mmCIF file with all atom_site columns, C-alpha atoms in Angstrom:
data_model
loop_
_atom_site.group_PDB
_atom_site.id
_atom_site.type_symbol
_atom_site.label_atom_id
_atom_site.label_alt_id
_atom_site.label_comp_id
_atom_site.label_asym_id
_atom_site.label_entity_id
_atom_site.label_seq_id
_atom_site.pdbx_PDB_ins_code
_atom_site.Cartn_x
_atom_site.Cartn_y
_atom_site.Cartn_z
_atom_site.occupancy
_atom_site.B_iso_or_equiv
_atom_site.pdbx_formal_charge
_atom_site.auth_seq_id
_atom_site.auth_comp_id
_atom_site.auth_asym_id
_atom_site.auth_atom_id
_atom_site.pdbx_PDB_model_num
ATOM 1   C CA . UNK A 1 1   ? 130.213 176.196 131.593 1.00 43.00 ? 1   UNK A CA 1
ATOM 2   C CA . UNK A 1 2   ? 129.147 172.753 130.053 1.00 49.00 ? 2   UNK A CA 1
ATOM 3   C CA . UNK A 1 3   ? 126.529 170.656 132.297 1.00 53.00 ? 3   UNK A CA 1
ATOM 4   C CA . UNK A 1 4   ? 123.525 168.338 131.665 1.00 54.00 ? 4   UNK A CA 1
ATOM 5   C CA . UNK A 1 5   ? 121.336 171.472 130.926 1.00 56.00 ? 5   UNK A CA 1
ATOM 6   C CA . UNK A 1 6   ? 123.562 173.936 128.967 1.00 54.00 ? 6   UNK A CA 1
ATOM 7   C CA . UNK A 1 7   ? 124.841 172.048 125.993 1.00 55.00 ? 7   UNK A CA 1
ATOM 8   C CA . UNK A 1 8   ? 128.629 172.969 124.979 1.00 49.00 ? 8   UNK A CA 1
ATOM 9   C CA . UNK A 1 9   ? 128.512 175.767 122.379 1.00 52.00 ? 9   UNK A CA 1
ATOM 10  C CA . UNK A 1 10  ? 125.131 177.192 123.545 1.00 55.00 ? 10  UNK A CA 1
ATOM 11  C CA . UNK A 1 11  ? 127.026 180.392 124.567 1.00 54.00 ? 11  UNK A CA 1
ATOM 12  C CA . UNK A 1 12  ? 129.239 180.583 122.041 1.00 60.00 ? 12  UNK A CA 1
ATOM 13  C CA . UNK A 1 13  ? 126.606 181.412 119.659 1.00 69.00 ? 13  UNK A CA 1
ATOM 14  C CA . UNK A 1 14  ? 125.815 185.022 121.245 1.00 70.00 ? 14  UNK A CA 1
ATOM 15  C CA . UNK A 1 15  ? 128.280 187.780 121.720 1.00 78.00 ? 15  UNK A CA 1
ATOM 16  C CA . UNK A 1 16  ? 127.968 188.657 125.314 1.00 83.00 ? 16  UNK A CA 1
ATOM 17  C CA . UNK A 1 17  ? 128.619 192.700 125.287 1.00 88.00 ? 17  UNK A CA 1
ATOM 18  C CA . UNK A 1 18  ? 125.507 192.364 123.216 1.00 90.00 ? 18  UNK A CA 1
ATOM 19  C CA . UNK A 1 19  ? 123.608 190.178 125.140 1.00 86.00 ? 19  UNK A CA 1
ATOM 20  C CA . UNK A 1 20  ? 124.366 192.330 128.557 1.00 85.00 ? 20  UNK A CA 1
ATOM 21  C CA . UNK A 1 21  ? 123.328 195.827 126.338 1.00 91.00 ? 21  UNK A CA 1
ATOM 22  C CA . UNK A 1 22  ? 120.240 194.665 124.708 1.00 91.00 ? 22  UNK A CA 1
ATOM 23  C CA . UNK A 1 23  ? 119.283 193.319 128.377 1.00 87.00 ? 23  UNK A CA 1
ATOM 24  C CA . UNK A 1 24  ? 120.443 196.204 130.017 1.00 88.00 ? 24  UNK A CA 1
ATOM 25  C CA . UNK A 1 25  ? 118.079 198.312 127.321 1.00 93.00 ? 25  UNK A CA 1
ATOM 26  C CA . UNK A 1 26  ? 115.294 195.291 127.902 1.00 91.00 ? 26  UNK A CA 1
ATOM 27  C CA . UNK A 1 27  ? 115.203 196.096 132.160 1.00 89.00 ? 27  UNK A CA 1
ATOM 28  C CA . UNK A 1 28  ? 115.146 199.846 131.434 1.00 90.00 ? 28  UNK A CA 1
ATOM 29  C CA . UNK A 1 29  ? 111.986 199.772 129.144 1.00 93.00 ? 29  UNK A CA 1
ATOM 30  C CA . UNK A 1 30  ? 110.644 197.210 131.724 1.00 90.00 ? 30  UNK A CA 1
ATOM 31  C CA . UNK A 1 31  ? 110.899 199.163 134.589 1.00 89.00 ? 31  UNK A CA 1
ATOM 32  C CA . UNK A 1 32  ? 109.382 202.231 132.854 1.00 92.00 ? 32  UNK A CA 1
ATOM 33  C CA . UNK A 1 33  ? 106.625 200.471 131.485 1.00 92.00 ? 33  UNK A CA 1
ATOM 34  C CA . UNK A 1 34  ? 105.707 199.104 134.737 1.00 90.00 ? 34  UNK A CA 1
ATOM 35  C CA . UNK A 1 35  ? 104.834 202.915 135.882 1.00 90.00 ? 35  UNK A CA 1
ATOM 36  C CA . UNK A 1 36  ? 101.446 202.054 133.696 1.00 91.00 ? 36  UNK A CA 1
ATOM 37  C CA . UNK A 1 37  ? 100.165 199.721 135.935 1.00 89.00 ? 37  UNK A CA 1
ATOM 38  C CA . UNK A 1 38  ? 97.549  200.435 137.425 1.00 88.00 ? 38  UNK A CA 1
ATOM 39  C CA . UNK A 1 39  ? 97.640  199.950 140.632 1.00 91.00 ? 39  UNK A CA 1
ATOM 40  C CA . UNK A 1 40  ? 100.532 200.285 143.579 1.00 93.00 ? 40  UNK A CA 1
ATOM 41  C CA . UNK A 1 41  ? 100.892 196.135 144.321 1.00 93.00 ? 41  UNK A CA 1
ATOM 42  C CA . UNK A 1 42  ? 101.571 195.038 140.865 1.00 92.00 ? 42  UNK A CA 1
ATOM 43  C CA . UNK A 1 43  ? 104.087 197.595 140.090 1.00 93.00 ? 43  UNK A CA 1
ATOM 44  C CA . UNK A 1 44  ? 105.809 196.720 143.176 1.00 93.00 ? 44  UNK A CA 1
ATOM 45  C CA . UNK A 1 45  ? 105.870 193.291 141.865 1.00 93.00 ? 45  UNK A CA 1
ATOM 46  C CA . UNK A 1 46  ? 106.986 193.844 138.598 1.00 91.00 ? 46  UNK A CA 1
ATOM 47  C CA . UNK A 1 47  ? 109.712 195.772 139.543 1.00 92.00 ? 47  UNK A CA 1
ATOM 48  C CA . UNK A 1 48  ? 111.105 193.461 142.321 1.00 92.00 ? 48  UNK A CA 1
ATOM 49  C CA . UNK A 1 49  ? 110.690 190.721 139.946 1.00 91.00 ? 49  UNK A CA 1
ATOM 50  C CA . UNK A 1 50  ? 112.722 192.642 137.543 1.00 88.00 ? 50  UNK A CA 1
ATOM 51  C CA . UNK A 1 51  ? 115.668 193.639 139.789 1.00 89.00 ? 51  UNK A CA 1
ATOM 52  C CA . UNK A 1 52  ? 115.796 190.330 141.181 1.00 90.00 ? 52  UNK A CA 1
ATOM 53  C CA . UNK A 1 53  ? 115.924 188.317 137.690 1.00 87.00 ? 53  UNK A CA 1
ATOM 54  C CA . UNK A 1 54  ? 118.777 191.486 137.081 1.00 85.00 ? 54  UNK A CA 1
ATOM 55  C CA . UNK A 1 55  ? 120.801 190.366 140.042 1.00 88.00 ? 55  UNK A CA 1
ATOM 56  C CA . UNK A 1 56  ? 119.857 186.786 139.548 1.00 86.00 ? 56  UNK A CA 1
ATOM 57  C CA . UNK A 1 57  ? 123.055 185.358 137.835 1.00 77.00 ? 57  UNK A CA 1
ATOM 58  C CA . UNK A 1 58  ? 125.731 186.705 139.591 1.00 80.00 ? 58  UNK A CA 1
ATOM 59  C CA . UNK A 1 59  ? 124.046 187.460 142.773 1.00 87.00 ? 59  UNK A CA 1
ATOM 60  C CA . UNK A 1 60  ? 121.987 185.224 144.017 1.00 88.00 ? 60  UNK A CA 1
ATOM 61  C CA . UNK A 1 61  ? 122.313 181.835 141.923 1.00 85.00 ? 61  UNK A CA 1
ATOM 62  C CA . UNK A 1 62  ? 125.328 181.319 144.164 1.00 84.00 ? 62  UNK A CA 1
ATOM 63  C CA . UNK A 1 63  ? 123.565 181.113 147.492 1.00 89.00 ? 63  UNK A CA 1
ATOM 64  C CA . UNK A 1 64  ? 121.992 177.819 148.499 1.00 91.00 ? 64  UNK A CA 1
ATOM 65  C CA . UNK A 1 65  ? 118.296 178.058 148.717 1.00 92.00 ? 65  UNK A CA 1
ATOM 66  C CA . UNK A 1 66  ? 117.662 181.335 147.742 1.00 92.00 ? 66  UNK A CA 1
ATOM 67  C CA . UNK A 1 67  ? 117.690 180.439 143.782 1.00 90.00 ? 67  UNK A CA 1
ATOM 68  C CA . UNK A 1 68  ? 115.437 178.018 144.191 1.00 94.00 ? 68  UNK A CA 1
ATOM 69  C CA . UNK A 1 69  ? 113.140 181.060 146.513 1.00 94.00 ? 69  UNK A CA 1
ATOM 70  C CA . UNK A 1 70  ? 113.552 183.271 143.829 1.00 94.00 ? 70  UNK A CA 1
ATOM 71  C CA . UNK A 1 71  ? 112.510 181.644 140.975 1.00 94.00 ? 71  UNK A CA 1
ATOM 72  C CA . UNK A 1 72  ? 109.491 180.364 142.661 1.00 96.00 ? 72  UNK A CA 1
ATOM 73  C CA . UNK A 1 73  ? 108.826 183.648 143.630 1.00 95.00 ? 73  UNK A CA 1
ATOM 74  C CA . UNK A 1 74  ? 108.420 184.966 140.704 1.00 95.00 ? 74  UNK A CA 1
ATOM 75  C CA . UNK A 1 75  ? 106.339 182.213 139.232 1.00 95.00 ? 75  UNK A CA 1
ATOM 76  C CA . UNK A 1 76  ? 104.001 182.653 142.508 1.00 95.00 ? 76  UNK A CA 1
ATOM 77  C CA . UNK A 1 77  ? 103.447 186.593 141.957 1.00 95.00 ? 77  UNK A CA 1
ATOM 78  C CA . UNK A 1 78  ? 102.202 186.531 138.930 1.00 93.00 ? 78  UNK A CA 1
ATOM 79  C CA . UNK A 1 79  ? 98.719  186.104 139.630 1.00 94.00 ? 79  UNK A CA 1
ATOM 80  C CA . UNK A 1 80  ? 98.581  188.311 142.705 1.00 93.00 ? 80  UNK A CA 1
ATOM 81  C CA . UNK A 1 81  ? 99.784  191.055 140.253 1.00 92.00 ? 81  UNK A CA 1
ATOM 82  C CA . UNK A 1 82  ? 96.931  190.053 138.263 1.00 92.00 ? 82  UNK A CA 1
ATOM 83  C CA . UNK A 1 83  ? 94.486  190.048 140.525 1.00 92.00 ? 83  UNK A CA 1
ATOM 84  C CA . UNK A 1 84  ? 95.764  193.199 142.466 1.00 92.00 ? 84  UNK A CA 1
ATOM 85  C CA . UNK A 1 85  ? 95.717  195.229 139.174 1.00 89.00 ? 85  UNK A CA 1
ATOM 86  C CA . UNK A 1 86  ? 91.935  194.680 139.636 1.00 89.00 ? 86  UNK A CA 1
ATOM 87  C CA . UNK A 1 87  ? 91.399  195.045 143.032 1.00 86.00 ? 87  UNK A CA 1
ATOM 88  C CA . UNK A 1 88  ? 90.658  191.549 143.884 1.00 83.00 ? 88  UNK A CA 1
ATOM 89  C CA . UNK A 1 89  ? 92.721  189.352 145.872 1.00 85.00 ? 89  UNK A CA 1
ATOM 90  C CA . UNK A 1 90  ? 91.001  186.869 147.338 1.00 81.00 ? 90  UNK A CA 1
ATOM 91  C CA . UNK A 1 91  ? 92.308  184.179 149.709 1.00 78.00 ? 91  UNK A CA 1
ATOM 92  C CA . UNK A 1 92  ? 91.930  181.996 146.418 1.00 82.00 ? 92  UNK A CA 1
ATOM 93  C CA . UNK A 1 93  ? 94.475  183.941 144.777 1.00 88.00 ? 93  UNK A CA 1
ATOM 94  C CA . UNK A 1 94  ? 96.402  183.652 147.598 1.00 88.00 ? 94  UNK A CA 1
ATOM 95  C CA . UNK A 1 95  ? 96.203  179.556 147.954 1.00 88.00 ? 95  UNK A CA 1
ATOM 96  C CA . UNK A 1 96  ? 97.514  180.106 143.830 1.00 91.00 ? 96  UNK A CA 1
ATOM 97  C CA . UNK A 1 97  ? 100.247 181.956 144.833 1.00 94.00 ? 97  UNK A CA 1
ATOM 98  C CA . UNK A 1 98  ? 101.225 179.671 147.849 1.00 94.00 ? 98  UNK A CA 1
ATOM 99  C CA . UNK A 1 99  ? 100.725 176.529 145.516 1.00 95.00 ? 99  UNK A CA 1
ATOM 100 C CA . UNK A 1 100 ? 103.059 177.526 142.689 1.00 96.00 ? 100 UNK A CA 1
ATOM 101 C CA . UNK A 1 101 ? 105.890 178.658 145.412 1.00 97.00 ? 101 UNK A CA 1
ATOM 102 C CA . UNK A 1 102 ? 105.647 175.336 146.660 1.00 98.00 ? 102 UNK A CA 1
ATOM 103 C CA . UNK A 1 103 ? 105.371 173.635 143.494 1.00 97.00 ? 103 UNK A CA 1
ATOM 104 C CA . UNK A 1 104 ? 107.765 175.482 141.320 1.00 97.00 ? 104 UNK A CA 1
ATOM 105 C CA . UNK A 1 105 ? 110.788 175.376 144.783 1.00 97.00 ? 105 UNK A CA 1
ATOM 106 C CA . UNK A 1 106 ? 109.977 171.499 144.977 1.00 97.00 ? 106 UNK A CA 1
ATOM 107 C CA . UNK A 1 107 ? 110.362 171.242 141.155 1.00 97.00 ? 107 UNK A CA 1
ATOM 108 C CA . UNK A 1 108 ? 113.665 173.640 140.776 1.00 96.00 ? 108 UNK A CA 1
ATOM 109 C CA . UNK A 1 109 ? 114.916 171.628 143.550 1.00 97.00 ? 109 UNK A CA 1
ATOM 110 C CA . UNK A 1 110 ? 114.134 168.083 141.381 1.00 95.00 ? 110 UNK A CA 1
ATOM 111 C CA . UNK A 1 111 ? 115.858 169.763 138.841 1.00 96.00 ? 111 UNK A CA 1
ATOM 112 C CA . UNK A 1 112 ? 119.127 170.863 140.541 1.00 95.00 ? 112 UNK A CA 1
ATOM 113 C CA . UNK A 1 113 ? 118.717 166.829 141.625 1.00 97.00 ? 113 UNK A CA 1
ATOM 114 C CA . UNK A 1 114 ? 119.121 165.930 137.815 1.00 96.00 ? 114 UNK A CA 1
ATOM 115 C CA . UNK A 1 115 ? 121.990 168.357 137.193 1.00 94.00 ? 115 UNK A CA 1
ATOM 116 C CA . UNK A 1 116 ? 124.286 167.849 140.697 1.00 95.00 ? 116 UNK A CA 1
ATOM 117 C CA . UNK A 1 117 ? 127.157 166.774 138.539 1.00 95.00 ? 117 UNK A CA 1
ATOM 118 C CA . UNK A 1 118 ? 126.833 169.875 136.178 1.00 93.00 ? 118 UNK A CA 1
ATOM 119 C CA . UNK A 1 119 ? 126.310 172.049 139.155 1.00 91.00 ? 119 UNK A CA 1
ATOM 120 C CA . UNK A 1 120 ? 128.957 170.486 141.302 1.00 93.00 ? 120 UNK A CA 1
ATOM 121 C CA . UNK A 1 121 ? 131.676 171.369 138.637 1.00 93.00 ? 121 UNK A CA 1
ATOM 122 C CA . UNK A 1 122 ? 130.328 174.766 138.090 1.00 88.00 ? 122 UNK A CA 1
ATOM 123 C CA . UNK A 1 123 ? 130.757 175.738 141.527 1.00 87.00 ? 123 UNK A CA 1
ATOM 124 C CA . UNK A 1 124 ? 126.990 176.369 142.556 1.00 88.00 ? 124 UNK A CA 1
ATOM 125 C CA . UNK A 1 125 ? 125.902 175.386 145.850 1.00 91.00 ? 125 UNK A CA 1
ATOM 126 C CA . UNK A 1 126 ? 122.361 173.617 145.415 1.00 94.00 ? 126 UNK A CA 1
ATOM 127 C CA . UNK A 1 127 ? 120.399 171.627 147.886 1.00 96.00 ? 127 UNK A CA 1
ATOM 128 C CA . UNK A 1 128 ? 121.677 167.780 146.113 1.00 96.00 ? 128 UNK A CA 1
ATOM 129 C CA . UNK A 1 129 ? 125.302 169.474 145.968 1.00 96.00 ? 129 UNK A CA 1
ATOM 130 C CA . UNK A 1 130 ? 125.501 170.464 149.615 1.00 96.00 ? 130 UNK A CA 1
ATOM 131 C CA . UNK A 1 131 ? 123.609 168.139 151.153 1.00 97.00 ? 131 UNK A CA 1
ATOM 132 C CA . UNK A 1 132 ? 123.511 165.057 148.782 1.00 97.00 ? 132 UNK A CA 1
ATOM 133 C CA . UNK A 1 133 ? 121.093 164.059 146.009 1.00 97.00 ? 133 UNK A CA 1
ATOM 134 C CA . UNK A 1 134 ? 118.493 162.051 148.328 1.00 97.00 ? 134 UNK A CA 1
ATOM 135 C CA . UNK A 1 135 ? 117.733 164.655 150.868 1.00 97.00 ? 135 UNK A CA 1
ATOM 136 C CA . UNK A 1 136 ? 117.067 167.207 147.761 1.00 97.00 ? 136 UNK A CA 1
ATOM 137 C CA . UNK A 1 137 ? 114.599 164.361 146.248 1.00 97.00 ? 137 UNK A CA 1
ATOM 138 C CA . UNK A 1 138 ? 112.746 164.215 149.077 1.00 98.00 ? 138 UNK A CA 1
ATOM 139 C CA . UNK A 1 139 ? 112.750 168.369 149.780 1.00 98.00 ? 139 UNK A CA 1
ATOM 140 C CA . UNK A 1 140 ? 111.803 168.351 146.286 1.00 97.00 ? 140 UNK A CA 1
ATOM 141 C CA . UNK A 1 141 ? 109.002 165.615 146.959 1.00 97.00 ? 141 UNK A CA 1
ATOM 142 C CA . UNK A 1 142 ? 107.709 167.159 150.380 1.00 98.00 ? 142 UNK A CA 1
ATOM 143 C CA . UNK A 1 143 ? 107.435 170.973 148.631 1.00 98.00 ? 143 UNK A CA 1
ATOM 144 C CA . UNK A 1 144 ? 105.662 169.270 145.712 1.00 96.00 ? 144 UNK A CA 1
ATOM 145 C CA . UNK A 1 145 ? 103.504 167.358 148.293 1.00 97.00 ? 145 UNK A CA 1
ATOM 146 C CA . UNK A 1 146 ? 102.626 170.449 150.305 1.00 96.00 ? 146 UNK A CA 1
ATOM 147 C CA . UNK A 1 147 ? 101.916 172.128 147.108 1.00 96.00 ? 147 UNK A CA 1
ATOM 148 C CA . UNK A 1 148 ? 99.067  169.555 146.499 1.00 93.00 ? 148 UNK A CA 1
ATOM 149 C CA . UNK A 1 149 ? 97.823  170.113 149.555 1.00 93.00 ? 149 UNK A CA 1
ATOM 150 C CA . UNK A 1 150 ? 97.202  173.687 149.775 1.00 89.00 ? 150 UNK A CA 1
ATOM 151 C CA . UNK A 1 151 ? 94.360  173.657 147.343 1.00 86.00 ? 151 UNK A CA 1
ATOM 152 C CA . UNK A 1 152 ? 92.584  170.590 149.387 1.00 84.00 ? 152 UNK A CA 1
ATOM 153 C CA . UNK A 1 153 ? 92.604  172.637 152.760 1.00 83.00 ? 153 UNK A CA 1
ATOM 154 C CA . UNK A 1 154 ? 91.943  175.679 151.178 1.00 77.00 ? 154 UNK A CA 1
ATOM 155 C CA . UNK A 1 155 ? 88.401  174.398 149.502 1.00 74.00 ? 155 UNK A CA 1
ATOM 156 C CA . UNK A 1 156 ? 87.726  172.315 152.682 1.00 76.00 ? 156 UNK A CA 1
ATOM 157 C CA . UNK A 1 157 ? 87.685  176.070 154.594 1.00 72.00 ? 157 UNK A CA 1
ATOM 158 C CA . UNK A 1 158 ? 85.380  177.249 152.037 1.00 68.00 ? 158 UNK A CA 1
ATOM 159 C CA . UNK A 1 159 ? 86.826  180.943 152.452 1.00 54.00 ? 159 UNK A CA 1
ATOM 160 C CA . UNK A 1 160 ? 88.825  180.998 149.160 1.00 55.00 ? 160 UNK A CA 1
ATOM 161 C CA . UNK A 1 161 ? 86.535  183.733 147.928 1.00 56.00 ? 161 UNK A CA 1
ATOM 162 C CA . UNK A 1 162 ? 87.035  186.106 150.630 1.00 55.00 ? 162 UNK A CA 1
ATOM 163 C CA . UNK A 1 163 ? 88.824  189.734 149.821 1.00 51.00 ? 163 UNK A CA 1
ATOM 164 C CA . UNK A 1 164 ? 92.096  190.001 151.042 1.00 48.00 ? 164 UNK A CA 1
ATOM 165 C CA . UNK A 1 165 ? 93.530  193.059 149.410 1.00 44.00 ? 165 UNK A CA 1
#
């Protein structure tokens, strides 16, 4: 499909049984190497985030919302699976985490704003598509918003230091 983001010809330029094998191959070796983690919480993590960026495409770009969830998800575990592969989560890591969900849904969101058109003619249900660009600008605005915010009540509590995990 041709929209604002993918330029026409950018899949041309790949043959796709290839693409899908060397992937396929890519997950595999992912999900094994995740076994050397060291710890039971960031192998969890790694390996959700792998089957979910697996099923991502076909599965669960479709659905409205849950795109948006899943990429800042993914973006938002990465340093708890840090942090848990040394034992220390700390309500600090845990503002992190709850400040790039926020952030990174608010800014996916902004950017399903900039390509409605592209979206809209591709079929995928986004916030700006279903619901009309100004009430995704302003989701997009209040998650970024909240997202700020999180790090400003969480040093005003003074307890970002304490062990959680």
């Amino acid at each position: 499909s041709t929209d604002a983001i993918n330029k026409p010809g950018d899949a041309e330029e790949f043959d796709p049984p290839f693409v899908r094998s060397a992937l396929s191959v890519a997950y595999g070796l992912l999900l094994i190497l995740s076994t050397l983690l060291p710890r039971v919480l960031p192998r969890l993590l790694v390996v959700g985030g792998t089957v979910v960026t697996y099923l991502y495409t076909v599965h669960l770009k479709p659905v409205l919302f849950l795109k948006n969830a899943v990429v800042a998800s993914i973006v938002a575990a990465c340093p708890l699976a840090s942090a848990s592969s040394f034992g220390d989560v700390t309500g600090g890591v845990i503002g992190l985490c709850a400040t790039l969900f926020f952030g990174t849904f608010g800014r996916e969101v902004w950017m399903d704003v900039i390509d409605e058109d592209g979206d809209r003619r591709c079929g995928i249900r986004t916030v700006p598509v279903a619901y009309g660009k100004r009430v995704g600008a302003a989701l997009g605005g209040f998650l970024l918003v909240l997202s700020g915010a999180i790090p400003i009540v969480s040093a005003s509590m003074g307890g970002s230091r304490r062990g959680i995990v």
